[in-house]
Amino acid sequence: MGKALSCERVTVKYEAKYAVRDVGFEIDAGDYLCIVGENGSGKSTLMKALLGLVPLHDGRVRYDGFGRNEIGYLAQRTVVRKDFPANVMEVVLSGRMGRHGIMPFYSGRDKEAARENLGLLGASRLAAKSYRELSGGQQQRVLLARALCAAEKILFLDEPVTGLDPLMTAEFYGILSDLNARGVAVVMISHDVESAVHYGNKILHMKTAPLFFGTVSDYLKSEAGRTLLNAKRGVAVDPLADRAGTEVFHV
Amino acid sequence: MFDLFRELFSYDFILRAMIVGILVALCAALLGVSLVLKRYSMIGDGLSHVGFGTLAIAMSLGLAPLQVSIPLVLLAAFLLLRISENSKIKGDAAIALISSSALAIGVIVISLTTGLNADVCNYMFGSILAMKQGDLYVSVIVAGVVLVLYILFYNKIFAVTFDEQFAGATGTRTGLYNMLIAFLTALIIVVGMRMMGAMLISSLIIFPSLSSMRIFGSFKRVVICSAILSVLCFFVGLVVSFVLDTPAGASIVIANLAAFCLFALIGFARGRVLLGTAEDKSSDEAA
């Protein structure tokens, strides 16, 4: 399988402080990379740097064989005005924008794809609703559907299961695995190390600089992996405690 | 009623004002939806003040007002957008500085040359007599360009308005479309300013979309409703100004204000109804 994304010495600075330092890795078209690490370890910033949303202080990012318009993305927090008037279909369709190039309007094929992805996430009946009237979990599903619409070659997800109930979470991981099996590379930031090592095939453990990059089986044997997993298993009683645990946890 | 309209349209200047006004009202409302939702309303206001300054300079130099204003206000749009995107400077404060400075420069230029006369008052608060035949052609062309570009880039404008981060990550050139929105706004402000007045033109951008958002929950409906509402308010305002002999710009703003109050009331009443049904449903589920 061909390379999908490679980066070298990726470094991002906020003011004088390093947010991400010297990250380099490669992933192939069929890879499923999970990025783990405690809060403030630069995971989200790294993802934004890979997507070209924050300027690089140093280093470079390369996509092989496809352009930015074949990328799907779900941000950790999507800031939308509380009273923004947009219905769900309009939001999901905007995920198909990148494939248009110069064509100004959506085709029937686009609408079909939007409906299909809403269906995958069990959100078909929301299609005509206004985005601002949805609950947090429903909004998350709509944004996921939009990300799926955009992901032709690679899908970036920043803590995608936030706000989903356990059943939907499991289903969503299933959808991701299917997508991945079809050759779409997945890059996912996750607080949930257990599912990261369960679903992913590669792990990047961040602490501003990378602590570990490699396959899941190597990660499980590594010190970084063992410490994090043990710590998780120690404090993980429910998802909230899990989050609190990561905040005070130091490698 | 019929006689009133016949009398109204027998005047050339009213007909000109009607054509330009309807086109400006339409374009301003379309762009207004994005500006309001992107929190760029201040840019519209800033541009109109810069427009006043450039008109004053054009007048004192004896140049054609539109030809001087359009490039200068476009330049201002570029700068204002840069400022509002630069997080280090507080955008709204910087825009307020620029707009009051432009206003001050305009007033100084006028008082040094022609003096503060009735023309200045017309620039500030608008006059439908300001439209000459040549302005009519420029206005129609500009409005046509704005309309065509808006329709062609409608979906992209939605994408950068709704979620700029996602649009940027997935290959849409967000900077380009932000600039497009700012440039089109600058064009419409310059064209509409002399009829509406530098102090009042931004209401044409802000009011219709705010009113429509009270009632409609989809972007497309808000855009369409804003366009219709804006044209309607313009027409009503102009007719009222003719009948009651009030200034046109101010009358149009008041018509927009009345529409906003009406829409807010309907939205509020509907919100209460929706809230009521939602509560019913949840109590049903609980039972």
XYZ file of C-alpha atoms in Angstrom:
538
model
C 0.000 0.000 0.000
C 1.290 3.484 -0.872
C 2.258 6.230 1.470
C -0.536 8.636 2.372
C 1.030 11.194 4.642
C 4.552 11.917 5.765
C 5.884 14.662 7.955
C 9.324 15.670 9.170
C 10.465 17.805 12.113
C 7.020 19.357 12.446
C 7.334 22.141 15.010
C 4.724 24.660 16.104
C 5.323 27.527 18.500
C 2.736 29.638 20.298
C 4.542 32.837 21.228
C 7.860 31.573 22.591
C 6.545 28.242 23.788
C 6.764 24.991 21.859
C 3.350 23.404 21.370
C 4.661 20.672 19.081
C 8.303 19.825 18.649
C 10.106 17.700 16.085
C 7.350 15.330 15.095
C 8.096 13.074 12.175
C 6.246 9.999 10.959
C 4.790 8.323 7.917
C 1.500 6.575 7.430
C 0.265 4.437 4.553
C -3.053 4.533 2.753
C -4.523 1.721 4.858
C -3.250 2.878 8.236
C -5.292 3.706 11.320
C -3.184 5.971 13.489
C -4.255 6.862 17.010
C -2.635 9.863 18.680
C -2.621 9.605 22.460
C -1.151 11.680 25.275
C -2.222 13.777 28.198
C -4.053 17.115 27.901
C -1.893 19.917 26.579
C 0.587 17.520 24.979
C 0.121 19.106 21.551
C -2.145 16.491 19.954
C -4.744 18.905 18.591
C -2.110 21.423 17.542
C -0.218 18.708 15.685
C -3.396 17.738 13.854
C -4.058 21.364 12.913
C -0.465 21.668 11.713
C -0.902 18.576 9.517
C -4.045 20.176 8.091
C -2.375 23.517 7.459
C -4.583 25.362 9.952
C -1.689 26.621 12.074
C 1.598 27.856 10.612
C 4.627 25.578 10.967
C 7.618 27.008 12.769
C 9.740 24.337 11.167
C 9.420 21.069 9.285
C 7.164 19.957 6.475
C 4.028 17.933 5.801
C 3.421 15.987 2.615
C 0.359 14.288 1.260
C 1.136 11.703 -1.366
C -1.043 11.284 -4.389
C -3.970 13.429 -3.280
C -4.906 16.999 -2.452
C -6.379 18.717 0.552
C -9.834 18.420 -0.949
C -9.824 14.688 -0.244
C -9.416 15.137 3.494
C -12.142 14.793 6.105
C -11.794 16.545 9.450
C -13.654 16.725 12.716
C -12.312 19.306 15.155
C -12.295 18.830 18.898
C -14.630 21.750 19.292
C -16.476 23.226 16.345
C -17.268 26.817 17.176
C -20.588 27.665 15.589
C -22.688 30.637 16.618
C -25.467 29.451 18.895
C -28.190 30.903 16.690
C -26.632 30.034 13.313
C -29.440 29.260 10.886
C -28.434 26.160 8.933
C -30.272 22.924 8.496
C -28.562 19.569 8.895
C -28.540 18.793 5.181
C -26.785 22.083 4.410
C -24.110 21.302 7.002
C -23.488 17.738 5.841
C -23.455 18.743 2.173
C -20.734 21.283 2.877
C -18.497 18.254 3.453
C -18.710 17.567 -0.287
C -17.457 21.035 -1.156
C -13.845 20.049 -1.685
C -14.698 17.584 -4.449
C -16.267 20.223 -6.597
C -13.342 22.247 -7.671
C -14.798 24.961 -9.796
C -18.357 23.627 -10.046
C -20.614 25.951 -8.075
C -23.550 23.698 -7.168
C -24.102 20.300 -5.560
C -25.156 17.365 -7.704
C -27.650 14.620 -6.991
C -24.680 12.364 -6.236
C -23.588 14.763 -3.469
C -27.024 14.777 -1.879
C -27.123 11.002 -2.024
C -23.744 10.759 -0.292
C -24.862 13.211 2.386
C -28.016 11.191 3.075
C -26.027 7.958 3.103
C -23.582 9.258 5.709
C -26.375 10.660 7.858
C -27.957 7.214 7.650
C -24.734 5.507 8.743
C -24.775 7.607 11.884
C -28.452 6.983 12.538
C -29.291 10.624 11.930
C -31.454 10.425 8.788
C -34.496 11.855 10.477
C -32.539 14.960 11.470
C -31.909 15.977 7.820
C -34.488 18.757 7.637
C -33.955 20.015 11.199
C -32.137 23.185 12.078
C -28.640 22.580 13.430
C -29.135 25.075 16.267
C -32.072 23.093 17.660
C -30.133 19.823 18.055
C -28.648 18.426 21.259
C -24.871 18.264 21.666
C -24.719 14.561 20.762
C -26.875 15.081 17.672
C -24.701 17.976 16.534
C -21.635 15.767 16.941
C -23.214 13.110 14.718
C -24.027 15.703 12.052
C -20.433 16.968 12.081
C -19.191 13.372 11.862
C -21.412 12.820 8.829
C -19.906 15.940 7.268
C -16.383 14.656 7.972
C -17.267 11.283 6.395
C -18.597 13.117 3.329
C -15.272 14.856 2.898
C -13.003 11.872 3.595
C -11.996 10.416 0.277
C -8.422 9.433 1.146
C -7.799 10.353 4.770
C -9.924 11.210 7.805
C -8.679 13.320 10.726
C -10.688 13.085 13.937
C -10.034 14.998 17.139
C -11.782 13.091 19.932
C -14.729 12.127 17.766
C -16.759 10.179 20.305
C -17.169 13.089 22.736
C -20.870 13.458 23.435
C -21.880 10.112 21.908
C -23.582 7.491 24.032
C -21.824 4.098 24.461
C -23.941 2.367 21.817
C -23.320 5.085 19.237
C -19.626 5.107 20.168
C -19.311 1.405 19.415
C -21.202 1.837 16.152
C -19.031 4.752 15.191
C -15.839 2.760 15.732
C -17.374 0.110 13.486
C -18.036 2.682 10.743
C -14.440 3.884 11.014
C -13.084 0.355 10.692
C -15.204 -0.225 7.576
C -14.010 3.026 6.065
C -10.436 2.120 6.923
C -10.857 -1.297 5.323
C -11.913 0.496 2.125
C -8.504 2.173 2.028
C -9.203 5.471 3.775
C -6.428 6.305 6.224
C -7.652 7.311 9.680
C -5.817 9.654 12.054
C -7.599 9.924 15.368
C -6.828 11.740 18.592
C -8.220 9.766 21.463
C -8.437 9.999 25.224
C -9.543 6.418 25.219
C -6.274 4.444 25.065
C -8.087 1.108 25.328
C -10.007 1.620 22.083
C -6.977 3.297 20.504
C -4.946 0.100 20.866
C -7.963 -2.009 20.000
C -8.944 -0.320 16.716
C -5.753 1.379 15.580
C -2.748 -0.258 13.940
C -0.285 2.516 14.738
C 0.154 4.725 17.782
C 1.728 8.143 18.191
C 2.192 9.063 21.837
C 2.704 12.801 22.206
C 4.257 14.905 24.927
C 5.019 18.038 22.857
C 7.622 15.850 21.157
C 6.762 12.267 20.234
C 7.339 9.764 23.052
C 6.504 6.824 20.839
C 5.607 6.152 17.229
C 5.109 2.669 15.851
C 2.766 -0.271 15.638
C 0.278 -1.130 18.355
C 2.049 -4.355 19.316
C 5.333 -2.472 19.817
C 3.495 0.198 21.769
C 2.049 -2.340 24.178
C 5.582 -3.500 24.936
C 7.021 0.014 25.232
C 7.395 1.830 28.516
C 5.214 4.771 27.418
C 2.438 2.420 26.416
C 2.586 0.265 29.514
C 2.570 3.233 31.893
C -0.345 4.941 30.163
C -2.438 1.800 29.890
C -1.808 0.815 33.486
C -2.637 4.287 34.707
C -5.833 4.223 32.645
C -6.878 0.892 33.973
C -6.173 2.096 37.489
C -8.430 5.152 37.370
C -10.862 4.389 34.570
C -14.164 3.895 36.375
C -16.314 5.954 34.059
C -15.471 8.218 31.110
C -15.459 11.343 33.280
C -13.053 9.868 35.790
C -10.997 8.736 32.831
C -10.662 12.321 31.653
C -9.870 13.620 35.120
C -7.231 10.914 35.352
C -5.459 12.016 32.213
C -5.295 15.574 33.428
C -3.231 14.805 36.505
C -1.303 11.986 34.927
C 2.357 12.450 34.081
C 4.510 10.018 32.176
C -53.150 54.174 -4.192
C -52.825 53.710 -7.945
C -52.573 57.461 -8.405
C -49.853 57.590 -5.810
C -47.707 55.080 -7.677
C -48.350 56.764 -10.998
C -47.246 60.075 -9.544
C -44.251 58.404 -7.891
C -42.957 56.819 -11.070
C -43.522 59.922 -13.189
C -40.393 61.375 -11.609
C -37.179 60.308 -13.256
C -35.118 60.651 -10.111
C -37.484 58.416 -8.154
C -37.343 55.777 -10.853
C -33.546 55.894 -10.774
C -33.531 55.712 -6.995
C -35.936 52.798 -7.147
C -33.775 50.762 -9.547
C -30.504 51.408 -7.736
C -32.107 51.049 -4.328
C -33.746 47.714 -5.043
C -30.492 46.290 -6.419
C -28.475 47.627 -3.485
C -31.031 46.422 -0.934
C -31.002 42.967 -2.503
C -27.202 42.620 -2.579
C -26.728 44.133 0.875
C -29.178 41.643 2.346
C -27.462 38.652 0.703
C -24.024 39.679 1.931
C -25.450 40.747 5.272
C -26.309 37.178 6.243
C -22.640 36.163 6.091
C -21.385 39.394 7.638
C -23.698 39.147 10.621
C -22.993 35.455 11.165
C -19.237 35.918 10.857
C -19.401 38.851 13.287
C -18.184 41.170 10.560
C -21.030 43.685 11.000
C -18.497 46.221 12.264
C -16.607 45.975 8.980
C -19.703 47.121 7.120
C -20.035 50.067 9.446
C -16.331 50.903 9.163
C -16.444 50.764 5.372
C -19.333 53.203 5.188
C -17.365 55.745 7.234
C -14.333 55.266 5.034
C -16.704 55.748 2.103
C -17.776 59.088 3.513
C -14.153 60.197 3.753
C -13.442 59.214 0.153
C -16.586 60.952 -1.101
C -15.524 64.124 0.656
C -12.092 63.951 -0.950
C -13.585 63.288 -4.385
C -15.949 66.202 -4.006
C -13.242 68.624 -2.927
C -11.056 67.595 -5.849
C -13.954 67.806 -8.251
C -13.620 64.130 -9.289
C -16.336 61.600 -10.020
C -17.358 60.235 -6.602
C -17.883 56.549 -7.449
C -14.660 56.204 -9.418
C -12.640 57.575 -6.482
C -14.542 55.790 -3.735
C -14.668 52.283 -5.157
C -10.904 51.597 -5.241
C -10.260 53.342 -1.917
C -13.037 51.526 -0.080
C -11.889 48.209 -1.584
C -8.461 48.917 -0.140
C -10.068 49.708 3.217
C -12.003 46.416 3.071
C -8.731 44.557 2.602
C -7.172 46.322 5.598
C -10.208 45.925 7.859
C -10.388 42.211 7.123
C -6.705 41.825 7.934
C -7.186 43.685 11.190
C -10.200 41.648 12.259
C -8.371 38.395 11.505
C -5.295 39.443 13.430
C -5.897 38.212 16.943
C -3.163 40.318 18.491
C -5.008 43.592 17.938
C -8.527 43.793 19.258
C -10.373 43.893 15.949
C -13.460 45.874 16.895
C -11.452 48.626 18.589
C -9.147 48.948 15.581
C -12.122 49.159 13.222
C -13.713 51.859 15.391
C -10.454 53.832 15.212
C -10.276 53.585 11.436
C -13.909 54.490 10.900
C -13.892 57.566 13.147
C -10.557 58.690 11.668
C -11.944 58.401 8.127
C -14.998 60.358 9.180
C -12.809 63.062 10.748
C -10.646 63.313 7.612
C -13.785 63.680 5.511
C -15.175 66.440 7.699
C -11.862 68.338 7.745
C -11.472 68.091 3.962
C -14.996 69.378 3.455
C -14.701 72.268 5.886
C -11.408 73.361 4.288
C -12.821 73.320 0.762
C -16.534 73.626 0.159
C -17.575 74.166 3.748
C -20.199 72.237 5.675
C -23.180 72.662 3.395
C -26.290 70.767 2.390
C -24.239 68.340 0.258
C -22.430 67.116 3.354
C -25.704 66.500 5.095
C -26.755 64.487 2.035
C -23.626 62.353 2.277
C -24.229 61.718 5.946
C -27.915 60.872 5.771
C -28.546 60.185 2.113
C -30.536 61.763 -0.649
C -32.377 60.183 -3.529
C -31.573 63.262 -5.595
C -27.893 62.287 -5.516
C -28.307 59.639 -8.222
C -27.287 60.864 -11.674
C -27.724 58.951 -14.922
C -24.037 57.910 -14.992
C -24.254 56.641 -11.407
C -27.216 54.566 -12.422
C -25.146 52.630 -14.974
C -22.239 52.089 -12.574
C -24.630 50.946 -9.858
C -26.440 48.487 -12.087
C -23.155 46.964 -13.281
C -21.742 46.697 -9.760
C -24.942 45.164 -8.401
C -24.996 42.709 -11.302
C -21.418 41.627 -10.593
C -22.178 41.172 -6.889
C -25.302 39.111 -7.611
C -23.588 36.798 -10.098
C -20.551 36.215 -7.872
C -22.758 35.618 -4.839
C -24.831 32.999 -6.626
C -21.791 31.261 -8.145
C -19.991 31.088 -4.802
C -23.075 30.596 -2.647
C -22.073 27.145 -1.382
C -18.513 28.215 -0.662
C -19.761 31.317 1.131
C -21.951 29.072 3.261
C -19.017 26.792 4.058
C -16.685 29.579 5.199
C -19.506 31.257 7.118
C -20.558 28.118 8.958
C -17.188 26.629 9.869
C -14.081 28.264 8.521
C -11.787 25.735 10.191
C -13.394 22.752 8.483
C -13.579 24.533 5.149
C -9.892 25.408 5.405
C -8.846 21.892 6.432
C -10.710 20.318 3.535
C -9.213 22.397 0.792
C -11.419 25.502 0.496
C -9.361 28.688 0.262
C -11.032 30.487 3.142
C -8.901 33.639 2.933
C -9.961 34.110 -0.671
C -13.666 33.820 0.100
C -13.452 36.083 3.144
C -11.831 38.624 0.887
C -14.561 38.119 -1.708
C -17.240 38.797 0.908
C -15.429 41.931 2.116
C -14.882 43.240 -1.437
C -18.466 42.689 -2.506
C -19.607 44.438 0.676
C -17.328 47.379 -0.071
C -18.785 47.703 -3.570
C -22.357 47.652 -2.349
C -21.667 50.153 0.414
C -20.115 52.655 -1.976
C -22.962 52.313 -4.448
C -25.714 52.494 -1.834
C -24.153 55.070 0.422
C -25.195 58.235 -1.316
C -28.825 57.301 -1.320
C -28.908 55.768 2.164
C -26.284 57.985 3.773
C -22.944 56.994 5.244
C -24.442 56.807 8.717
C -27.355 54.610 7.694
C -26.141 52.231 4.963
C -24.940 49.540 7.376
C -28.517 49.024 8.570
C -29.315 47.724 5.084
C -26.729 45.001 5.648
C -27.574 44.075 9.209
C -31.348 44.397 9.615
C -32.792 42.005 6.990
C -30.621 39.039 7.987
C -31.156 39.588 11.709
C -34.911 39.740 11.105
C -34.949 36.574 8.977
C -32.865 34.664 11.514
C -35.614 35.192 14.096
C -37.904 32.917 12.099
C -35.990 30.660 9.724
C -33.638 27.823 10.640
C -31.968 27.087 7.317
C -29.291 29.209 5.658
C -30.979 29.199 2.270
C -34.312 30.319 3.684
C -32.652 33.067 5.702
C -30.849 34.305 2.577
C -34.012 34.278 0.449
C -36.164 35.851 3.152
C -33.545 38.569 3.770
C -33.443 39.446 0.091
C -37.228 39.717 -0.216
C -37.621 41.543 3.083
C -34.888 44.009 2.239
C -36.394 44.919 -1.135
C -39.850 45.208 0.447
C -38.612 47.471 3.245
C -36.759 49.614 0.754
C -39.891 50.043 -1.322
C -42.137 50.795 1.656
C -39.564 53.205 3.098
C -39.223 55.079 -0.165
C -42.977 55.397 -0.674
C -43.454 56.573 2.897
C -40.674 59.108 2.506
C -42.423 60.443 -0.617
C -45.834 60.669 1.034
C -44.724 62.086 4.383
C -41.827 64.077 2.918
C -39.290 62.431 5.265
C -35.649 61.625 4.315
C -35.500 58.430 2.241
C -32.571 56.731 4.015
C -34.001 57.196 7.487
C -37.464 56.070 6.364
C -36.005 52.867 4.935
C -34.154 52.175 8.180
C -37.377 52.683 10.125
C -39.203 50.279 7.784
C -36.460 47.724 8.498
C -36.743 48.340 12.219
C -40.498 47.757 12.073
C -39.945 44.502 10.162
C -37.354 43.403 12.707
C -39.746 44.016 15.608
C -42.481 42.088 13.819
C -40.170 39.137 13.054
C -38.750 39.122 16.563
C -42.273 38.993 17.937
C -43.245 36.119 15.634
C -40.013 34.298 16.463
C -40.607 34.791 20.165
C -44.183 33.557 19.931
C -43.099 30.532 17.883
C -40.265 29.842 20.294
C -42.799 29.770 23.102
C -44.967 27.382 21.104
C -41.987 25.145 20.235
C -40.806 25.171 23.814
C -44.338 24.247 24.855
C -44.481 21.231 22.542
C -40.989 20.148 23.559
C -42.035 20.213 27.190
C -45.158 18.251 26.352
C -43.071 15.652 24.582
C -40.576 15.246 27.393
C -43.361 14.947 29.932
C -44.969 12.328 27.674
C -41.720 10.413 27.549
C -41.356 10.668 31.306
C -44.854 9.271 31.708
